[in-house]
Short mmCIF file of C-alpha atoms in Angstrom, two decimals:
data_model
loop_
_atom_site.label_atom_id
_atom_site.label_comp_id
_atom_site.label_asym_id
_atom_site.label_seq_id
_atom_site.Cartn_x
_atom_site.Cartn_y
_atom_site.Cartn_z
CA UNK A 1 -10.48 -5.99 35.96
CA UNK A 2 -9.32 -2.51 34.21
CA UNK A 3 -12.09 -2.14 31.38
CA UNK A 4 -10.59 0.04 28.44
CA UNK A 5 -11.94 3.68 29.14
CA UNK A 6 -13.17 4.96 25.25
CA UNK A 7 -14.14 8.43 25.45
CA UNK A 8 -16.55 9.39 22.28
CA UNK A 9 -17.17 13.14 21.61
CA UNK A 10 -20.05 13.70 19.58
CA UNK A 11 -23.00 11.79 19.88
CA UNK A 12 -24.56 11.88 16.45
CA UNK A 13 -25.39 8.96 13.99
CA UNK A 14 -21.62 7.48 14.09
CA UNK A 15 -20.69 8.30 17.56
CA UNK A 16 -24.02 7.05 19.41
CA UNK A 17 -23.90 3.86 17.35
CA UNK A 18 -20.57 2.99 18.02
CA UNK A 19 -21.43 3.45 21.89
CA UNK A 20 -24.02 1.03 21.76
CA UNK A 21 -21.48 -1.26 19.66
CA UNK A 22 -19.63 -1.26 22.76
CA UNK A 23 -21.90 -1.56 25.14
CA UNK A 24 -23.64 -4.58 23.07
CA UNK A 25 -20.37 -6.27 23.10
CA UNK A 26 -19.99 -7.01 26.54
CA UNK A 27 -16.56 -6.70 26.07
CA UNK A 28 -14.46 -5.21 29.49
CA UNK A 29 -15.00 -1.42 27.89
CA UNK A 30 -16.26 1.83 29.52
CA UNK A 31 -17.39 4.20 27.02
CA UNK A 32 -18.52 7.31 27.17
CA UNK A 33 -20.32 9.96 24.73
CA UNK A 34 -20.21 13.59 24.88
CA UNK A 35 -22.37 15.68 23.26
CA UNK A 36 -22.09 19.33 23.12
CA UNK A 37 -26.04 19.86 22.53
CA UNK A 38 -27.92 20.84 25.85
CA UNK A 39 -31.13 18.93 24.40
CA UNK A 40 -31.40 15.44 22.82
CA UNK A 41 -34.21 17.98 20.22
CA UNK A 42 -31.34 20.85 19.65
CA UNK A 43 -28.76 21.17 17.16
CA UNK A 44 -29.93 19.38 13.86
CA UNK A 45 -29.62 20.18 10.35
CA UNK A 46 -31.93 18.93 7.96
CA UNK A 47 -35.05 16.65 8.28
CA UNK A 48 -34.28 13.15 6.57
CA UNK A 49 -31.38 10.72 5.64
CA UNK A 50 -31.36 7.50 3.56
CA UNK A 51 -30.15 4.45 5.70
CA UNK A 52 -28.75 2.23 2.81
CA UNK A 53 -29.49 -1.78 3.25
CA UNK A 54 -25.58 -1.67 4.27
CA UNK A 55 -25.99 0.87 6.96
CA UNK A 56 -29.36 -0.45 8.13
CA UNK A 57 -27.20 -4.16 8.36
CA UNK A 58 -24.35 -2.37 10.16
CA UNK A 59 -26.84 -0.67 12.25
CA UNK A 60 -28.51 -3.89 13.35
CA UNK A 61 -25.05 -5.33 14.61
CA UNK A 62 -24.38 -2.41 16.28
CA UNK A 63 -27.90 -1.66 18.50
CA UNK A 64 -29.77 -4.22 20.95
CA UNK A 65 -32.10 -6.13 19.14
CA UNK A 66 -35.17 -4.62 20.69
CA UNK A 67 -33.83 -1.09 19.98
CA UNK A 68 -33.34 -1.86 16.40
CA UNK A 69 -36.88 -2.81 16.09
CA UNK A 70 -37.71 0.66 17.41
CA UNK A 71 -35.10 2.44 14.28
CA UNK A 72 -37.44 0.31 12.34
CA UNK A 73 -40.78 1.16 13.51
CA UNK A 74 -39.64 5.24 13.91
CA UNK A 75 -38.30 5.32 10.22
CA UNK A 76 -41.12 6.40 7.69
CA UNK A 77 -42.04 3.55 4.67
CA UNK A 78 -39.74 3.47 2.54
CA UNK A 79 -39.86 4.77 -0.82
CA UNK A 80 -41.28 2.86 -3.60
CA UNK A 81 -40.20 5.04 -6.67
CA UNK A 82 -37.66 7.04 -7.99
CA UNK A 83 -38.86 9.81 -9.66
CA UNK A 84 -37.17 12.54 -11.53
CA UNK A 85 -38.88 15.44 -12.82
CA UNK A 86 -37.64 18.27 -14.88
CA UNK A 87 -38.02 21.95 -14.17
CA UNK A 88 -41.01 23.03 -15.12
CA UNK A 89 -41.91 19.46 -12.79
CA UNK A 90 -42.81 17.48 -16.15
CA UNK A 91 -42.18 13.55 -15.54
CA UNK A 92 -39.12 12.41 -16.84
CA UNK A 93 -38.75 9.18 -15.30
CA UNK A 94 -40.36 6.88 -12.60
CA UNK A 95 -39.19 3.45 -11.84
CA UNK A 96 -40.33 1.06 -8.59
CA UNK A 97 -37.58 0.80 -6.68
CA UNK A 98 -39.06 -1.60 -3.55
CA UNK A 99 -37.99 -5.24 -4.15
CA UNK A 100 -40.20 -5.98 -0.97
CA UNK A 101 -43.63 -6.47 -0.45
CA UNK A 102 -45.66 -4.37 0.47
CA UNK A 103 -47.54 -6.41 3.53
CA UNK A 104 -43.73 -6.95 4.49
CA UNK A 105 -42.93 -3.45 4.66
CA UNK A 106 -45.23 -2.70 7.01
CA UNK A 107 -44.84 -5.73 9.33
CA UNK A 108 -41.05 -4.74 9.21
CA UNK A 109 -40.48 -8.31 8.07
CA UNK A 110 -37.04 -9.57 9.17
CA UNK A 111 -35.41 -9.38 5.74
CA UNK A 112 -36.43 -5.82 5.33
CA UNK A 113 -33.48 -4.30 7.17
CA UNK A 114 -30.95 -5.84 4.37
CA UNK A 115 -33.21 -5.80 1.22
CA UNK A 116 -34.77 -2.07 0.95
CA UNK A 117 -33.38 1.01 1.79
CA UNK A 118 -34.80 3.74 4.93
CA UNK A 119 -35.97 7.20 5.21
CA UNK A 120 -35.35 8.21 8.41
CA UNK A 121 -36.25 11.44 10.39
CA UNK A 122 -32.87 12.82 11.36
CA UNK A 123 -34.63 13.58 14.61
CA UNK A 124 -35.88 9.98 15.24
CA UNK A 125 -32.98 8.41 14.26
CA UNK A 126 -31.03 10.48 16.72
CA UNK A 127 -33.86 9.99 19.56
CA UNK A 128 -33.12 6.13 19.14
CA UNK A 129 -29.41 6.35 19.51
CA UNK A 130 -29.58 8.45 22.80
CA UNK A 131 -31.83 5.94 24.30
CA UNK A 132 -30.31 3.06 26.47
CA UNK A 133 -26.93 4.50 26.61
CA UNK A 134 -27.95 5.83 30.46
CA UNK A 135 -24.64 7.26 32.24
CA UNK A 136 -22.82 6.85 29.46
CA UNK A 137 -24.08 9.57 27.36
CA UNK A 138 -23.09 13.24 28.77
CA UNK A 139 -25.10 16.27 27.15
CA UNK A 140 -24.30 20.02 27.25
CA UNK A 141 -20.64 19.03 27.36
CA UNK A 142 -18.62 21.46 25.25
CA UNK A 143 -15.21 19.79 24.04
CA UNK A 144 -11.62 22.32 23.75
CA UNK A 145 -9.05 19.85 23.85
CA UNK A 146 -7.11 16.72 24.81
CA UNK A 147 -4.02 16.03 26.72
CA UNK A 148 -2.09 13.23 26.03
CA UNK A 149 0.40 11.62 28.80
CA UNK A 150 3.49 9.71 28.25
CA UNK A 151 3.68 7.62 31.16
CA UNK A 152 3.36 4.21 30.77
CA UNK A 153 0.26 3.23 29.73
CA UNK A 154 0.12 6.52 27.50
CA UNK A 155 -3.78 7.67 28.57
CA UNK A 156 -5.42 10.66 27.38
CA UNK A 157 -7.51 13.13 28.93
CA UNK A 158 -10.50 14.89 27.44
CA UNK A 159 -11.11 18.76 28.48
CA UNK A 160 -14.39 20.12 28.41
CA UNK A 161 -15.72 24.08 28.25
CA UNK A 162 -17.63 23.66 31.69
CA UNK A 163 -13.83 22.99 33.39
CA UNK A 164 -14.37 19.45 33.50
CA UNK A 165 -11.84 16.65 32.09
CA UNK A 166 -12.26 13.00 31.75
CA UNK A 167 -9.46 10.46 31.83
CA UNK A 168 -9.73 7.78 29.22
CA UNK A 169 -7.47 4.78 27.18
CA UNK A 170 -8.85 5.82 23.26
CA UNK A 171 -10.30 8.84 22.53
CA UNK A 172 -12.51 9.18 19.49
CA UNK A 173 -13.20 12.38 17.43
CA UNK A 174 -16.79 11.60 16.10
CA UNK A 175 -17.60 15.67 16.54
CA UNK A 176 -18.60 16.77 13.20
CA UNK A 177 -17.16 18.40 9.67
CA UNK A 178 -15.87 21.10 12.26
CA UNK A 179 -14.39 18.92 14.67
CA UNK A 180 -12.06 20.25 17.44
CA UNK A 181 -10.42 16.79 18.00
CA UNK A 182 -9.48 16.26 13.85
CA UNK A 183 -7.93 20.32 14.43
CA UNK A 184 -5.63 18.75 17.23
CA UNK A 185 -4.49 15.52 15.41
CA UNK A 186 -4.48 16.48 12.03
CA UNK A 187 -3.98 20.24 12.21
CA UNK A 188 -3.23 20.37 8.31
CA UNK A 189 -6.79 18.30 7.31
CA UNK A 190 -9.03 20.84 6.20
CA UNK A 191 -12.86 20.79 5.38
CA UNK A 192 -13.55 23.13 2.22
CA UNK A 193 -16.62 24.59 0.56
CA UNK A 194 -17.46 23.32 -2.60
CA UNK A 195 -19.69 26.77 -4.23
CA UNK A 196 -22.89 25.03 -3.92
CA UNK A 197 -25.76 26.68 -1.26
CA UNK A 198 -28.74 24.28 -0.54
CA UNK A 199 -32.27 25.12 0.96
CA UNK A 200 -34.53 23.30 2.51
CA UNK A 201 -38.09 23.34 3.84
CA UNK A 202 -40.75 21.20 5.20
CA UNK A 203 -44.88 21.01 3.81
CA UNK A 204 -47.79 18.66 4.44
CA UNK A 205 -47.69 15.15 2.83
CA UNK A 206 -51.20 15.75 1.79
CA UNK A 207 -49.53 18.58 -0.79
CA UNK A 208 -48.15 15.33 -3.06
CA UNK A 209 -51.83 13.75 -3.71
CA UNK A 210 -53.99 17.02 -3.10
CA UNK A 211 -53.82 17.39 -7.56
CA UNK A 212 -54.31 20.68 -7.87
CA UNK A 213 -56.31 21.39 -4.86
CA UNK A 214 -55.61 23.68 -2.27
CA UNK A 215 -53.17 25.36 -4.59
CA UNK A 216 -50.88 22.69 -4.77
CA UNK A 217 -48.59 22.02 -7.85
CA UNK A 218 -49.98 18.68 -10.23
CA UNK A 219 -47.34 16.19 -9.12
CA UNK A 220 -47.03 12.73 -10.74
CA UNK A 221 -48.81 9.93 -8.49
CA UNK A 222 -45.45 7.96 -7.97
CA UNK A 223 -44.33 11.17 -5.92
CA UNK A 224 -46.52 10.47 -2.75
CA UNK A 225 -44.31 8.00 -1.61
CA UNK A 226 -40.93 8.72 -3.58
CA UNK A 227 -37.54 9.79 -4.21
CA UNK A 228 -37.84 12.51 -6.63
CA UNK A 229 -35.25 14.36 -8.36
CA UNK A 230 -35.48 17.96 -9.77
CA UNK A 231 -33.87 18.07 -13.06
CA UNK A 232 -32.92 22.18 -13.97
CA UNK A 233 -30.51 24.18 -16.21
CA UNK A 234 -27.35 25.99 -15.17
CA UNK A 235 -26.57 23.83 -12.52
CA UNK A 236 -29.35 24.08 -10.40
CA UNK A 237 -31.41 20.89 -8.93
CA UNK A 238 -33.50 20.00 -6.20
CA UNK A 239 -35.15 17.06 -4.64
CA UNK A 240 -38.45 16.05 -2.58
CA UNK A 241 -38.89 13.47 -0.50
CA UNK A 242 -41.62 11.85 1.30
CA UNK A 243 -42.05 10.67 5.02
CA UNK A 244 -45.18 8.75 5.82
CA UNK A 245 -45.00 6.81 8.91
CA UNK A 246 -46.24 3.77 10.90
CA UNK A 247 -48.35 4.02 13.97
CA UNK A 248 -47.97 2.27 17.08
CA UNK A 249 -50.52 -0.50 16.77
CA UNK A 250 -47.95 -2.87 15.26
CA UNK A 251 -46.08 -2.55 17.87
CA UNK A 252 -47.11 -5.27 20.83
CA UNK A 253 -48.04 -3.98 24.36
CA UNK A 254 -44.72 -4.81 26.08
CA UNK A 255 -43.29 -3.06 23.37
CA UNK A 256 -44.82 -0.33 23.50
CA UNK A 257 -44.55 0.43 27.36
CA UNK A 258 -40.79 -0.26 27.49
CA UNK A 259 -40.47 2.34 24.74
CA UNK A 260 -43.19 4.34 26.12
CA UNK A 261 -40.66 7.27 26.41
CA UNK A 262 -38.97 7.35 23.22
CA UNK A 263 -41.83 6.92 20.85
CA UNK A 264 -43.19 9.63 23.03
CA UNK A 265 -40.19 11.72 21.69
CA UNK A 266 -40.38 10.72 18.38
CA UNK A 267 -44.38 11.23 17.86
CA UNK A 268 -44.13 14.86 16.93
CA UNK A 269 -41.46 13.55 13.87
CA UNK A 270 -43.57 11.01 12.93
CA UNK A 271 -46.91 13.10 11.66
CA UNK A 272 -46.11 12.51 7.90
CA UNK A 273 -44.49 15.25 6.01
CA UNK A 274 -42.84 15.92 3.15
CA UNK A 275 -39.60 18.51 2.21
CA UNK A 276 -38.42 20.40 -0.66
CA UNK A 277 -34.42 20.96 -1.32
CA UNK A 278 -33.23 23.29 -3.70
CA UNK A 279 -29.14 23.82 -4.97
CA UNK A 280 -27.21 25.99 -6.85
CA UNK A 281 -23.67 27.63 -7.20
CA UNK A 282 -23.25 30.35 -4.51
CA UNK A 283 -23.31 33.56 -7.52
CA UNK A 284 -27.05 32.74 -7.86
CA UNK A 285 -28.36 33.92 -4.39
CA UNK A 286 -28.40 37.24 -2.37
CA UNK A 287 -25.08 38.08 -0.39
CA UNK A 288 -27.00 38.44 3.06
CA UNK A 289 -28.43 34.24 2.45
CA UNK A 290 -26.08 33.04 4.98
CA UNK A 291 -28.55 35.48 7.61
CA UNK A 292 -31.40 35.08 6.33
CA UNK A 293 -33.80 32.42 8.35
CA UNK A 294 -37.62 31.13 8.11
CA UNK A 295 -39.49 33.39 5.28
CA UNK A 296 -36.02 34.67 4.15
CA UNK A 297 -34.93 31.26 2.98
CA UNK A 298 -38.37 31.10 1.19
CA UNK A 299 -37.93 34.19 -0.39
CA UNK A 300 -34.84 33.48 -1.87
CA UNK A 301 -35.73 29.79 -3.10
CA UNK A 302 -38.47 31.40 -4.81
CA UNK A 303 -36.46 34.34 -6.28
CA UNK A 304 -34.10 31.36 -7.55
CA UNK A 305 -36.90 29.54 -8.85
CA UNK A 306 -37.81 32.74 -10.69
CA UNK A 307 -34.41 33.37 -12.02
CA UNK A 308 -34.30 30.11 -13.79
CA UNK A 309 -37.68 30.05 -15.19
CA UNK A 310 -38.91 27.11 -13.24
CA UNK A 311 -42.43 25.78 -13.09
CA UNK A 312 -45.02 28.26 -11.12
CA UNK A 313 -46.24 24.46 -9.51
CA UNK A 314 -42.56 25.12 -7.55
CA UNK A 315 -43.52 28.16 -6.22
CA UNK A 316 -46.94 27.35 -5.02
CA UNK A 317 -44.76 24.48 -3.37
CA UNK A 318 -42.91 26.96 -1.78
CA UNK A 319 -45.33 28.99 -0.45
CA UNK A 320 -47.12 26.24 1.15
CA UNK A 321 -44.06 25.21 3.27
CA UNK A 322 -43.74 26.18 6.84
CA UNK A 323 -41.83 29.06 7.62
CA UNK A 324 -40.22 28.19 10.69
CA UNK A 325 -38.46 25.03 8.88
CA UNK A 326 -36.61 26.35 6.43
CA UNK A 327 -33.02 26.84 6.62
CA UNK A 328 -29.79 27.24 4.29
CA UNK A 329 -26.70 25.51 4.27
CA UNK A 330 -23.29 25.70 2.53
CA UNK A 331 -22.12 22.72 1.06
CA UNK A 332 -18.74 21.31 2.17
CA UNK A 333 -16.52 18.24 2.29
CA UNK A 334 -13.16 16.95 3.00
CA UNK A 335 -10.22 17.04 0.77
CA UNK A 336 -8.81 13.20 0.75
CA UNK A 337 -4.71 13.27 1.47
CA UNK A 338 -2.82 10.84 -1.05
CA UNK A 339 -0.90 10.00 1.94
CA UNK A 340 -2.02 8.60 5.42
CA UNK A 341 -0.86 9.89 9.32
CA UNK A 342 1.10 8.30 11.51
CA UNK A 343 -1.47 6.02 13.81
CA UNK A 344 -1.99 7.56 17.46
CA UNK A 345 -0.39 5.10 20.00
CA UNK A 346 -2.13 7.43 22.33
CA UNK A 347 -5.23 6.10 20.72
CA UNK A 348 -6.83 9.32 19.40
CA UNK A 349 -8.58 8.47 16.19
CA UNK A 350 -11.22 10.61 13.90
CA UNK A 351 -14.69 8.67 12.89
CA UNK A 352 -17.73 9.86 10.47
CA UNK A 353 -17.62 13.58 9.34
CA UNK A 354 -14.68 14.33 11.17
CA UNK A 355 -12.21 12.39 8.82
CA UNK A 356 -14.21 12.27 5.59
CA UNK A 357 -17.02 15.52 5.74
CA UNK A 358 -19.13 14.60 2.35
CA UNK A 359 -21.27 16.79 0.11
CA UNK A 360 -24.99 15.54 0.33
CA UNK A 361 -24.94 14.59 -3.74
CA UNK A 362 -24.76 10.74 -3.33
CA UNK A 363 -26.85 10.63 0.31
CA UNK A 364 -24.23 8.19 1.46
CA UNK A 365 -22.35 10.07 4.75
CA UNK A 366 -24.63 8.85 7.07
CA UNK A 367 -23.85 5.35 6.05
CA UNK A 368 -19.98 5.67 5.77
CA UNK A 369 -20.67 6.84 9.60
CA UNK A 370 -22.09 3.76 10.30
CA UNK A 371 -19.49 1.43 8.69
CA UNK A 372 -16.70 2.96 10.58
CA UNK A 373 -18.58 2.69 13.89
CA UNK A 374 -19.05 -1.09 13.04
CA UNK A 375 -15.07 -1.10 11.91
CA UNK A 376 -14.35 0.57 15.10
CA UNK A 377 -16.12 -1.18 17.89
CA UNK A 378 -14.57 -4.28 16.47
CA UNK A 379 -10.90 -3.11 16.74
CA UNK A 380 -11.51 -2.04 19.58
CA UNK A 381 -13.34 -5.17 21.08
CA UNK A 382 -10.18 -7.30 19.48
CA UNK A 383 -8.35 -5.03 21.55
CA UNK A 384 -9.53 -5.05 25.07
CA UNK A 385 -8.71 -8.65 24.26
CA UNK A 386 -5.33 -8.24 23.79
CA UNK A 387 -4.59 -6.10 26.45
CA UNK A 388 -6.55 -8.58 28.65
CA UNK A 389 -8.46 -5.83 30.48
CA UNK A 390 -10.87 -8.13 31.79
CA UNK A 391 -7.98 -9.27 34.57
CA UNK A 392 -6.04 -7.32 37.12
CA UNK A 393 -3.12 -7.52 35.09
CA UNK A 394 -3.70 -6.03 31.54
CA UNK A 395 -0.87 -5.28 29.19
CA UNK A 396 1.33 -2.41 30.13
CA UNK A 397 4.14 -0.08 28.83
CA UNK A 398 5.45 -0.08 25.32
CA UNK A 399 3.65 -3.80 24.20
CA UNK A 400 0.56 -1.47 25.49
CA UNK A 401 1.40 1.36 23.24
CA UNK A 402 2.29 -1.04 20.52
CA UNK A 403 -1.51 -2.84 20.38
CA UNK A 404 -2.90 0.63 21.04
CA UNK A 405 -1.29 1.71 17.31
CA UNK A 406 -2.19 -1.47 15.55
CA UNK A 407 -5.49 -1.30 15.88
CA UNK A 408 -5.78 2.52 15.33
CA UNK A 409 -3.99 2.13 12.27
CA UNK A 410 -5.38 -0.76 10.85
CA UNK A 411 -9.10 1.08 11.44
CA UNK A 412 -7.77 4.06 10.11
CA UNK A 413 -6.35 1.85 6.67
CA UNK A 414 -9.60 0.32 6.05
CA UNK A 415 -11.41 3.52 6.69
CA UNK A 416 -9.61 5.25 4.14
CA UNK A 417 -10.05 2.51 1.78
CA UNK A 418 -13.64 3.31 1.58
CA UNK A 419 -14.51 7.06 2.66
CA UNK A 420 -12.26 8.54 0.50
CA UNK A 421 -13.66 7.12 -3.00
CA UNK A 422 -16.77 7.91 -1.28
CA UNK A 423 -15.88 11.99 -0.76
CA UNK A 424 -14.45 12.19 -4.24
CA UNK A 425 -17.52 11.03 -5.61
CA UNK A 426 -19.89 12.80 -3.53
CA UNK A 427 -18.35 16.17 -4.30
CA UNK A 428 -18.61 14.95 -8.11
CA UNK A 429 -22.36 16.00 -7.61
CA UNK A 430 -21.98 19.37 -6.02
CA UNK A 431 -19.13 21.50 -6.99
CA UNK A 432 -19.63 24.82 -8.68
CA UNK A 433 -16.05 24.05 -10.73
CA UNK A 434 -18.47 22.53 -13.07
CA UNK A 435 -18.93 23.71 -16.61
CA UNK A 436 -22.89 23.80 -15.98
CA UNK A 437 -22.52 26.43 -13.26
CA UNK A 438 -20.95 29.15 -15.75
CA UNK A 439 -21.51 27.97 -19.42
CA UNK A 440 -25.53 28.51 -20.08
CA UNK A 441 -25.02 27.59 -23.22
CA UNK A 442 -23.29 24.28 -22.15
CA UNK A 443 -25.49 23.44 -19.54
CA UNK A 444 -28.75 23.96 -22.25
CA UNK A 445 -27.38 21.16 -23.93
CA UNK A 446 -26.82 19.38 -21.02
CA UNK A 447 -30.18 19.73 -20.04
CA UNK A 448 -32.05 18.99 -23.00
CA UNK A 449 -29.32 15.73 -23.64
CA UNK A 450 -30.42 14.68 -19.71
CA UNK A 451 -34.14 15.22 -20.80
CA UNK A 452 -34.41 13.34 -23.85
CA UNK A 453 -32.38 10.46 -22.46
CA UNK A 454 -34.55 9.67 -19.85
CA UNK A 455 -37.62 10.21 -21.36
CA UNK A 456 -36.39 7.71 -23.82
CA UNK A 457 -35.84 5.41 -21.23
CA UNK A 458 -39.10 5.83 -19.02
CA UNK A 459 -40.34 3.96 -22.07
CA UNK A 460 -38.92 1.03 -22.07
CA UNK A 461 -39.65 -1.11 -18.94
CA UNK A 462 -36.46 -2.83 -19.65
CA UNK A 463 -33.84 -0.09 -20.01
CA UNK A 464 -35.69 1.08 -16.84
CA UNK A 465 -35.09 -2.31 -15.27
CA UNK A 466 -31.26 -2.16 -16.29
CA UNK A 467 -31.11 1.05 -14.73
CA UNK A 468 -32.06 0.21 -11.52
CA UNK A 469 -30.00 -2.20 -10.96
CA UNK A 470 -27.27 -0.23 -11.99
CA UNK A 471 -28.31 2.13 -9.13
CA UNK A 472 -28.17 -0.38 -7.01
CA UNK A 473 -25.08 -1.81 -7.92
CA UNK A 474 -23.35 1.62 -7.81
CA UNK A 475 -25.17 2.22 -4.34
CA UNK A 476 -23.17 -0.19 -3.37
CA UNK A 477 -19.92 0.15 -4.82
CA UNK A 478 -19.68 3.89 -3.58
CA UNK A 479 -20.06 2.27 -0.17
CA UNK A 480 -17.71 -0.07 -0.38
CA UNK A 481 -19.86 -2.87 1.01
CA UNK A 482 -18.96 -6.14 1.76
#
């Protein structure tokens, strides 16, 4: 038996998964991940991501059964409202958005992973994915560049920063918005900035219920456990989001010593918290906010709260946050080509952020990972097949070469099918090209339009009903689900 050797660099949400994929399959494939972090803890950005119903479903095809349980019991409960606020944090709007029960929520019944969606600590959810991948996953392993070799089954050989170099059948670029594989194979694919500079920052849960206590901002009650949305003028917004989690009590004894080392790693995520995000076009901050860390980042968030005449309750928010977690990031995404590339018969393909880097706006890149790890591993399963790798005689030589492209390219067809409307209309929610980045006057009618509209309709239980669904329908178109 020759098992087809798939070489994954990156190891984050879509790389990992797609691993496991493999692995799962039991399909004559060697894969292995390699991850340029030195630490399983290092190298993160942000604090939580929404796993849609549609990624948590791809998800659960992708991972054993038992370690999808743990995603499930690591992830914090998810939300149940959607809240926006405006900026002086004055209720607009707040609408239930949980269309399970409650007692089911918190017995992770078995529809839950297709019928609600999943706040997951970026750290958890990346704890999860390195465990049970053993051998297979390689840390502190710096990636520079790939060789490709014509002979005749047309391999390709990975080349790592420590002088190592790992022969391999398909090689998959899953290495980030700055990937070094997608600067190789698609040298003219570029990732761009979009204007927009977000901040971020973690405080105690306890801040969302504490009313007015311990100098805490008066929050509506739907925002303890809530999606909420920070409605401002001139193009600046914000969000908060809530992370209360499980403990390990529902989780039966067996279960909880065979996973005795991972929800060991996970238990210092998984002390409920809360964060605060705040955007804007890149004119309204201080030239030096690309250096600035911890108290810096607070600084400025409150000098742009100040700026634009936000609600002192903001500040106080601020101020309570923990230093050490804040952090600033520029916003940037892909630029979709009308055209498509010429499929790799050397089986070098691109997966997650590096093909299709999205702006945060629709919170739908982590789940567009996820899909084309599920796309993937099944091409690639159908194609061990075909070149009959499980016997000592796979296919060789051009018919080789010829399957190899196939699949890449019919991956690469679908992928574009669906990631691309996806970027465009991520991007349509942060871009500083926007009228209400440079028009005050524009964006004040904008903003009192926005106001009045939903006010209007966090009256009426069933415009409020109409509009959920219409959230959830366009949830799911942007995804392309199936």
């Amino acid at each position: 038996m020759q098992p087809l050797r798939v070489l994954i660099i990156g190891g984050g949400v879509g790389g990992a998964s797609l691993a496991h994929g493999l692995q799962r399959s039991g399909a004559p494939v060697d894969v292995k991940v390699f991850e340029r972090e030195e630490h399983p803890h290092s190298g993160l950005h942000g604090y939580r991501v929404g796993i849609s119903p549609q990624g948590a479903h791809a998800l659960q095809q992708l991972l054993p059964e038992d370690l999808f349980k743990m995603f499930l019991h690591t992830s914090a409960l998810p939300p149940k409202h959607f809240v926006m606020l405006d900026q002086h944090l004055d209720r607009l709007l707040a609408m239930n958005i949980s269309s399970v029960p409650e007692d089911s929520v918190k017995k992770h019944d078995a529809q839950l992973p297709v019928d609600q969606e999943h706040s997951v600590s970026r750290m958890n959810l990346r704890q999860v994915l390195f465990t049970g991948l053993g051998d297979s996953l390689l840390l502190n392993k710096q990636f520079v560049r790939y060789e490709l070799h014509d002979g005749g089954n047309c391999t390709v050989t990975a080349h790592f920063a420590d002088g190592t170099s790992y022969d391999g059948d398909i090689l998959i670029g899953a290495d980030g918005s700055r990937s070094s594989v997608r600067k190789q194979l698609l040298p003219d694919e570029k990732v761009f900035e979009t204007g927009i500079i977000a901040l971020a920052a973690k405080f105690p849960l306890s801040v969302l219920s504490d009313k007015g206590k311990s100098n805490a901002p008066d929050l509506p009650e739907e925002c303890q456990r809530a999606v909420t949305i920070l409605v401002g003028k001139n193009g600046v917004g914000g969000s908060l989001h809530s992370m209360a989690f499980r403990d390990a009590s529902q989780l039966d004894a067996a279960e909880r010593d065979n996973f005795k080392d991972l929800l060991d790693r996970c238990e210092p995520s998984m002390q409920s918290w809360a964060h605060w995000a705040l955007w804007g076009s890149e004119d309204k901050f201080q030239a030096d906010i690309d250096q600035r860390k911890g108290k810096g980042v607070m600084d400025a968030a409150k000098d742009l709260i100040k700026q634009q005449g936000w609600s002192e309750g903001m500040l106080r928010l601020i101020e309570l946050s923990d230093p050490s977690s804040a952090f600033s990031i520029r916003i940037k995404t892909s630029e979709p080509r009308k055209a498509g590339w010429e499929p790799s018969d050397h089986g070098v393909a691109l997966l997650g952020d590096a093909v299709h880097t999205m702006a945060p706006g629709k919170g739908i890149g982590a789940n567009t990972a996820l899909k084309d790890a599920l796309q993937l591993c099944n091409k690639l399963v159908a194609l061990s097949s075909e070149l009959k790798c499980d016997i000592d005689t796979p296919v060789v030589g051009p018919e080789r070469r010829k399957l190899v492209k196939a699949a890449i390219g019919a991956y690469e067809e679908e992928m574009r099918g669906y990631a691309y409307p996806a970027v465009i209309a991520s991007r349509s929610r942060m871009d500083a090209r926007g009228w209400e980045h440079h028009y005050p006057l524009y964006s004040a009618i904008l903003y009192w339009c926005m106001c009045t509209l939903l006010r209007l309709v966090d009256r009426s239980s069933g415009f409020k009903e109409l509009m959920r669904r219409q959230m959830i329908k366009g949830r799911a178109r942007e995804e392309a689900s199936e």
